[in-house]
PDB file of C-alpha atoms in Angstrom:
ATOM      1  CA  MET A   1     -33.950  63.076 -54.696  1.00  0.00           C
ATOM      2  CA  SER A   2     -32.334  59.667 -54.902  1.00  0.00           C
ATOM      3  CA  ALA A   3     -33.767  56.776 -52.930  1.00  0.00           C
ATOM      4  CA  LEU A   4     -32.090  55.755 -49.643  1.00  0.00           C
ATOM      5  CA  SER A   5     -31.909  52.439 -48.574  1.00  0.00           C
ATOM      6  CA  PRO A   6     -33.988  51.435 -45.338  1.00  0.00           C
ATOM      7  CA  ARG A   7     -30.737  51.015 -43.427  1.00  0.00           C
ATOM      8  CA  ARG A   8     -29.446  54.439 -45.139  1.00  0.00           C
ATOM      9  CA  LEU A   9     -32.414  56.025 -43.833  1.00  0.00           C
ATOM     10  CA  SER A  10     -32.478  54.760 -40.357  1.00  0.00           C
ATOM     11  CA  MET A  11     -29.261  55.885 -39.926  1.00  0.00           C
ATOM     12  CA  GLY A  12     -29.887  59.241 -41.667  1.00  0.00           C
ATOM     13  CA  VAL A  13     -32.699  59.998 -38.994  1.00  0.00           C
ATOM     14  CA  ALA A  14     -30.703  58.773 -36.210  1.00  0.00           C
ATOM     15  CA  ALA A  15     -28.278  61.472 -37.203  1.00  0.00           C
ATOM     16  CA  GLY A  16     -31.082  64.171 -37.461  1.00  0.00           C
ATOM     17  CA  LEU A  17     -32.531  63.469 -33.790  1.00  0.00           C
ATOM     18  CA  LEU A  18     -28.982  63.515 -32.708  1.00  0.00           C
ATOM     19  CA  VAL A  19     -28.840  67.073 -34.426  1.00  0.00           C
ATOM     20  CA  VAL A  20     -32.308  68.197 -33.517  1.00  0.00           C
ATOM     21  CA  LEU A  21     -31.755  67.049 -29.989  1.00  0.00           C
ATOM     22  CA  ALA A  22     -28.142  69.250 -29.395  1.00  0.00           C
ATOM     23  CA  ALA A  23     -30.132  72.132 -31.410  1.00  0.00           C
ATOM     24  CA  SER A  24     -33.355  72.192 -28.918  1.00  0.00           C
ATOM     25  CA  GLU A  25     -31.066  72.222 -25.933  1.00  0.00           C
ATOM     26  CA  SER A  26     -31.852  75.553 -24.294  1.00  0.00           C
ATOM     27  CA  PRO A  27     -29.251  77.399 -23.069  1.00  0.00           C
ATOM     28  CA  SER A  28     -30.192  77.441 -19.573  1.00  0.00           C
ATOM     29  CA  VAL A  29     -30.336  73.404 -19.365  1.00  0.00           C
ATOM     30  CA  ALA A  30     -26.628  74.050 -20.557  1.00  0.00           C
ATOM     31  CA  GLN A  31     -25.640  76.704 -18.021  1.00  0.00           C
ATOM     32  CA  THR A  32     -26.912  74.733 -15.210  1.00  0.00           C
ATOM     33  CA  ALA A  33     -25.430  71.072 -15.760  1.00  0.00           C
ATOM     34  CA  ALA A  34     -22.401  69.872 -14.434  1.00  0.00           C
ATOM     35  CA  PRO A  35     -19.305  70.378 -17.002  1.00  0.00           C
ATOM     36  CA  ARG A  36     -18.355  67.474 -17.977  1.00  0.00           C
ATOM     37  CA  PRO A  37     -14.705  66.452 -16.831  1.00  0.00           C
ATOM     38  CA  ALA A  38     -11.798  66.444 -19.236  1.00  0.00           C
ATOM     39  CA  PRO A  39     -10.726  62.904 -20.605  1.00  0.00           C
ATOM     40  CA  PRO A  40      -8.162  61.735 -19.089  1.00  0.00           C
ATOM     41  CA  ALA A  41      -4.589  62.175 -20.625  1.00  0.00           C
ATOM     42  CA  ALA A  42      -3.268  59.198 -22.482  1.00  0.00           C
ATOM     43  CA  VAL A  43      -0.915  57.370 -20.137  1.00  0.00           C
ATOM     44  CA  ARG A  44       1.349  55.104 -21.391  1.00  0.00           C
ATOM     45  CA  SER A  45       2.461  51.919 -20.125  1.00  0.00           C
ATOM     46  CA  THR A  46       5.943  51.030 -19.863  1.00  0.00           C
ATOM     47  CA  PRO A  47       6.256  47.350 -20.206  1.00  0.00           C
ATOM     48  CA  PRO A  48       7.682  46.110 -16.701  1.00  0.00           C
ATOM     49  CA  ALA A  49      11.079  45.037 -16.582  1.00  0.00           C
ATOM     50  CA  PRO A  50      12.218  41.977 -18.234  1.00  0.00           C
ATOM     51  CA  VAL A  51      12.568  39.034 -15.132  1.00  0.00           C
ATOM     52  CA  ALA A  52      15.924  37.230 -15.071  1.00  0.00           C
ATOM     53  CA  VAL A  53      14.784  33.630 -15.749  1.00  0.00           C
ATOM     54  CA  THR A  54      17.106  31.131 -13.676  1.00  0.00           C
ATOM     55  CA  GLN A  55      17.226  27.309 -13.522  1.00  0.00           C
ATOM     56  CA  ALA A  56      15.733  25.741 -10.483  1.00  0.00           C
ATOM     57  CA  ALA A  57      18.350  24.350  -8.138  1.00  0.00           C
ATOM     58  CA  THR A  58      18.736  20.725  -8.506  1.00  0.00           C
ATOM     59  CA  PRO A  59      20.051  18.181  -6.146  1.00  0.00           C
ATOM     60  CA  PRO A  60      23.529  16.776  -6.078  1.00  0.00           C
ATOM     61  CA  ARG A  61      23.665  13.611  -7.984  1.00  0.00           C
ATOM     62  CA  PRO A  62      25.035  10.491  -6.179  1.00  0.00           C
ATOM     63  CA  ALA A  63      27.970   9.409  -7.636  1.00  0.00           C
ATOM     64  CA  PRO A  64      27.560   6.288 -10.390  1.00  0.00           C
ATOM     65  CA  ARG A  65      27.776   2.968  -8.859  1.00  0.00           C
ATOM     66  CA  ARG A  66      29.772   0.859 -10.724  1.00  0.00           C
ATOM     67  CA  ARG A  67      27.232  -1.808 -12.259  1.00  0.00           C
ATOM     68  CA  ALA A  68      27.966  -5.312 -10.957  1.00  0.00           C
ATOM     69  CA  ALA A  69      28.412  -8.457 -12.903  1.00  0.00           C
ATOM     70  CA  PRO A  70      25.363  -9.578 -13.897  1.00  0.00           C
ATOM     71  CA  ARG A  71      24.630 -12.659 -12.226  1.00  0.00           C
ATOM     72  CA  THR A  72      23.606 -15.453 -13.488  1.00  0.00           C
ATOM     73  CA  TYR A  73      21.035 -17.585 -12.079  1.00  0.00           C
ATOM     74  CA  SER A  74      20.928 -21.469 -11.754  1.00  0.00           C
ATOM     75  CA  ARG A  75      17.883 -23.007 -10.947  1.00  0.00           C
ATOM     76  CA  PRO A  76      19.839 -25.596  -9.346  1.00  0.00           C
ATOM     77  CA  GLN A  77      22.122 -23.471  -7.615  1.00  0.00           C
ATOM     78  CA  ALA A  78      19.020 -21.259  -6.272  1.00  0.00           C
ATOM     79  CA  LEU A  79      17.601 -24.252  -5.541  1.00  0.00           C
ATOM     80  CA  THR A  80      20.248 -25.456  -3.169  1.00  0.00           C
ATOM     81  CA  THR A  81      20.673 -22.097  -1.114  1.00  0.00           C
ATOM     82  CA  VAL A  82      17.085 -22.460  -0.778  1.00  0.00           C
ATOM     83  CA  GLN A  83      17.121 -25.941   1.189  1.00  0.00           C
ATOM     84  CA  SER A  84      20.845 -24.632   2.639  1.00  0.00           C
ATOM     85  CA  ALA A  85      19.029 -22.073   4.181  1.00  0.00           C
ATOM     86  CA  ASN A  86      15.863 -24.149   5.508  1.00  0.00           C
ATOM     87  CA  SER A  87      18.299 -26.968   6.502  1.00  0.00           C
ATOM     88  CA  SER A  88      20.191 -24.711   8.935  1.00  0.00           C
ATOM     89  CA  ALA A  89      17.173 -22.673  10.134  1.00  0.00           C
ATOM     90  CA  ARG A  90      15.601 -25.991  11.235  1.00  0.00           C
ATOM     91  CA  ASP A  91      15.270 -26.751  15.073  1.00  0.00           C
ATOM     92  CA  TYR A  92      14.971 -30.911  15.476  1.00  0.00           C
ATOM     93  CA  PRO A  93      13.370 -32.477  18.317  1.00  0.00           C
ATOM     94  CA  SER A  94      16.688 -33.586  20.814  1.00  0.00           C
ATOM     95  CA  ALA A  95      16.156 -35.635  24.314  1.00  0.00           C
ATOM     96  CA  GLY A  96      17.088 -32.892  26.605  1.00  0.00           C
ATOM     97  CA  ALA A  97      13.632 -30.691  24.890  1.00  0.00           C
ATOM     98  CA  TYR A  98      11.199 -33.268  26.330  1.00  0.00           C
ATOM     99  CA  VAL A  99       9.868 -32.756  29.996  1.00  0.00           C
ATOM    100  CA  ASN A 100       7.522 -36.301  29.962  1.00  0.00           C
ATOM    101  CA  ALA A 101       5.704 -36.698  26.437  1.00  0.00           C
ATOM    102  CA  ALA A 102       6.105 -32.852  26.218  1.00  0.00           C
ATOM    103  CA  LEU A 103       8.851 -31.410  23.196  1.00  0.00           C
ATOM    104  CA  TYR A 104      10.066 -27.685  24.307  1.00  0.00           C
ATOM    105  CA  TYR A 105      11.418 -25.343  21.453  1.00  0.00           C
ATOM    106  CA  ASP A 106      12.999 -21.986  22.458  1.00  0.00           C
ATOM    107  CA  PHE A 107      11.164 -19.696  20.412  1.00  0.00           C
ATOM    108  CA  GLU A 108      13.316 -17.499  17.953  1.00  0.00           C
ATOM    109  CA  PRO A 109      11.879 -15.858  14.721  1.00  0.00           C
ATOM    110  CA  GLY A 110      13.029 -17.436  11.195  1.00  0.00           C
ATOM    111  CA  ARG A 111      13.361 -20.652  13.234  1.00  0.00           C
ATOM    112  CA  LEU A 112      11.594 -23.741  11.325  1.00  0.00           C
ATOM    113  CA  TYR A 113      10.313 -26.167  13.697  1.00  0.00           C
ATOM    114  CA  ALA A 114      10.493 -29.973  12.939  1.00  0.00           C
ATOM    115  CA  VAL A 115       6.704 -31.242  14.358  1.00  0.00           C
ATOM    116  CA  HIS A 116       6.869 -35.320  13.898  1.00  0.00           C
ATOM    117  CA  THR A 117       3.127 -36.515  12.976  1.00  0.00           C
ATOM    118  CA  SER A 118       1.524 -39.758  12.782  1.00  0.00           C
ATOM    119  CA  PRO A 119      -1.457 -40.419  10.795  1.00  0.00           C
ATOM    120  CA  ARG A 120      -2.774 -42.675  13.534  1.00  0.00           C
ATOM    121  CA  PHE A 121      -2.535 -39.708  16.691  1.00  0.00           C
ATOM    122  CA  LEU A 122      -3.356 -36.380  17.041  1.00  0.00           C
ATOM    123  CA  THR A 123      -0.212 -34.238  17.473  1.00  0.00           C
ATOM    124  CA  ALA A 124      -0.776 -31.169  19.781  1.00  0.00           C
ATOM    125  CA  ILE A 125       1.005 -27.910  19.515  1.00  0.00           C
ATOM    126  CA  SER A 126       0.194 -25.733  23.192  1.00  0.00           C
ATOM    127  CA  LEU A 127       0.984 -21.826  22.920  1.00  0.00           C
ATOM    128  CA  ARG A 128       2.262 -19.831  25.844  1.00  0.00           C
ATOM    129  CA  PRO A 129      -0.917 -19.306  28.333  1.00  0.00           C
ATOM    130  CA  GLY A 130      -2.574 -15.566  27.734  1.00  0.00           C
ATOM    131  CA  GLU A 131      -1.241 -15.766  23.457  1.00  0.00           C
ATOM    132  CA  LYS A 132      -4.260 -15.511  21.423  1.00  0.00           C
ATOM    133  CA  LEU A 133      -3.806 -17.299  18.008  1.00  0.00           C
ATOM    134  CA  ILE A 134      -4.662 -14.539  15.132  1.00  0.00           C
ATOM    135  CA  SER A 135      -4.868 -17.597  12.427  1.00  0.00           C
ATOM    136  CA  LYS A 136      -3.291 -20.633  11.040  1.00  0.00           C
ATOM    137  CA  ALA A 137      -2.604 -22.196   7.758  1.00  0.00           C
ATOM    138  CA  ALA A 138      -1.024 -25.477   6.219  1.00  0.00           C
ATOM    139  CA  GLY A 139       0.911 -25.745   2.355  1.00  0.00           C
ATOM    140  CA  ASP A 140      -1.171 -28.670   2.640  1.00  0.00           C
ATOM    141  CA  THR A 141      -4.683 -28.689   3.784  1.00  0.00           C
ATOM    142  CA  VAL A 142      -6.019 -31.561   1.933  1.00  0.00           C
ATOM    143  CA  ARG A 143      -4.019 -33.966   3.333  1.00  0.00           C
ATOM    144  CA  TRP A 144      -3.681 -32.473   6.017  1.00  0.00           C
ATOM    145  CA  VAL A 145      -6.321 -31.708   9.006  1.00  0.00           C
ATOM    146  CA  LEU A 146      -5.524 -28.365  11.523  1.00  0.00           C
ATOM    147  CA  GLY A 147      -8.069 -27.816  14.475  1.00  0.00           C
ATOM    148  CA  GLU A 148      -7.437 -25.542  17.725  1.00  0.00           C
ATOM    149  CA  THR A 149      -8.965 -26.054  21.259  1.00  0.00           C
ATOM    150  CA  VAL A 150      -8.698 -24.139  24.006  1.00  0.00           C
ATOM    151  CA  GLN A 151      -7.968 -24.685  27.858  1.00  0.00           C
ATOM    152  CA  GLY A 152      -8.369 -22.322  31.305  1.00  0.00           C
ATOM    153  CA  SER A 153      -9.508 -19.082  31.258  1.00  0.00           C
ATOM    154  CA  GLY A 154      -8.719 -15.703  31.916  1.00  0.00           C
ATOM    155  CA  ALA A 155      -5.120 -14.879  31.618  1.00  0.00           C
ATOM    156  CA  THR A 156      -3.909 -18.502  32.252  1.00  0.00           C
ATOM    157  CA  GLN A 157      -5.863 -19.653  28.710  1.00  0.00           C
ATOM    158  CA  GLN A 158      -3.684 -21.520  26.450  1.00  0.00           C
ATOM    159  CA  VAL A 159      -4.391 -21.854  22.599  1.00  0.00           C
ATOM    160  CA  ILE A 160      -3.967 -25.898  21.379  1.00  0.00           C
ATOM    161  CA  VAL A 161      -3.610 -25.990  18.573  1.00  0.00           C
ATOM    162  CA  MET A 162      -4.047 -30.143  16.486  1.00  0.00           C
ATOM    163  CA  VAL A 163      -2.265 -31.596  13.568  1.00  0.00           C
ATOM    164  CA  LYS A 164      -2.988 -35.025  11.667  1.00  0.00           C
ATOM    165  CA  PRO A 165      -1.912 -35.552   8.698  1.00  0.00           C
ATOM    166  CA  ILE A 166      -4.399 -38.444   6.693  1.00  0.00           C
ATOM    167  CA  ARG A 167      -1.289 -40.698   5.954  1.00  0.00           C
ATOM    168  CA  GLY A 168       2.220 -41.324   6.300  1.00  0.00           C
ATOM    169  CA  GLY A 169       5.181 -40.168   4.310  1.00  0.00           C
ATOM    170  CA  LEU A 170       3.916 -36.411   3.944  1.00  0.00           C
ATOM    171  CA  ARG A 171       5.182 -32.657   4.544  1.00  0.00           C
ATOM    172  CA  THR A 172       4.388 -29.665   5.130  1.00  0.00           C
ATOM    173  CA  ASN A 173       4.519 -26.464   6.372  1.00  0.00           C
ATOM    174  CA  ILE A 174       2.194 -24.915   9.392  1.00  0.00           C
ATOM    175  CA  ILE A 175       2.252 -21.062   9.751  1.00  0.00           C
ATOM    176  CA  LEU A 176       0.522 -20.221  13.579  1.00  0.00           C
ATOM    177  CA  THR A 177       0.360 -16.224  13.803  1.00  0.00           C
ATOM    178  CA  THR A 178      -0.512 -15.202  17.017  1.00  0.00           C
ATOM    179  CA  ASP A 179      -0.877 -11.639  18.657  1.00  0.00           C
ATOM    180  CA  GLN A 180       2.823 -12.081  20.134  1.00  0.00           C
ATOM    181  CA  ARG A 181       4.469 -13.849  17.210  1.00  0.00           C
ATOM    182  CA  THR A 182       4.777 -16.078  14.045  1.00  0.00           C
ATOM    183  CA  TYR A 183       5.756 -19.709  14.466  1.00  0.00           C
ATOM    184  CA  LEU A 184       7.502 -21.885  11.213  1.00  0.00           C
ATOM    185  CA  LEU A 185       6.450 -25.676  11.315  1.00  0.00           C
ATOM    186  CA  ASP A 186       8.030 -28.259   9.273  1.00  0.00           C
ATOM    187  CA  ALA A 187       5.317 -30.683   9.445  1.00  0.00           C
ATOM    188  CA  VAL A 188       6.297 -34.454   8.640  1.00  0.00           C
ATOM    189  CA  SER A 189       3.765 -37.569   8.788  1.00  0.00           C
ATOM    190  CA  HIS A 190       5.778 -40.846   9.721  1.00  0.00           C
ATOM    191  CA  GLU A 191       3.798 -44.355   9.732  1.00  0.00           C
ATOM    192  CA  GLY A 192       4.092 -45.876  13.143  1.00  0.00           C
ATOM    193  CA  ASP A 193       3.590 -44.554  16.781  1.00  0.00           C
ATOM    194  CA  THR A 194       6.307 -42.151  16.501  1.00  0.00           C
ATOM    195  CA  TYR A 195       4.851 -38.417  16.687  1.00  0.00           C
ATOM    196  CA  THR A 196       5.685 -34.975  19.135  1.00  0.00           C
TER     197      THR A 196
END
């Protein structure tokens, strides 16, 4: 007898055990056991029909635009354009716009309203009654002082913004934003007693 490796031995014992179990099965047990179902017939699967690949619809392309000749940038020309636009948008004081010492401007969006100030006097800018000031800003907050106060109450309450330069010969812009509009002011300071 040849020597068996432990693996072959275990495989042989397992095979013998199966044989013993199959041989020891009595006919009565075999007769009472339910018949085993027949193995299913081999089903051949047919591959699905190939799917036709189509290209997704693409939106129509806009007609090609002709490229405009590149603009040449000229700093002096650009500055002149801005100065011209600001100058044409500026609203200056006129004799007919005064009622006593108060200057009245008709509001127009985008308009620059000239405000003349003096370092010795406060200039008061009164908003419409009921208009609420949201913010105020100045281009030069070091040499210009901005303040605010209110007069009245309720629906007739009126916000007054006060402007004062620290010296003459200054110029800055001031933006007042309210709940109804935005005011663009061009503030200029002069030595002397002239102010609006």
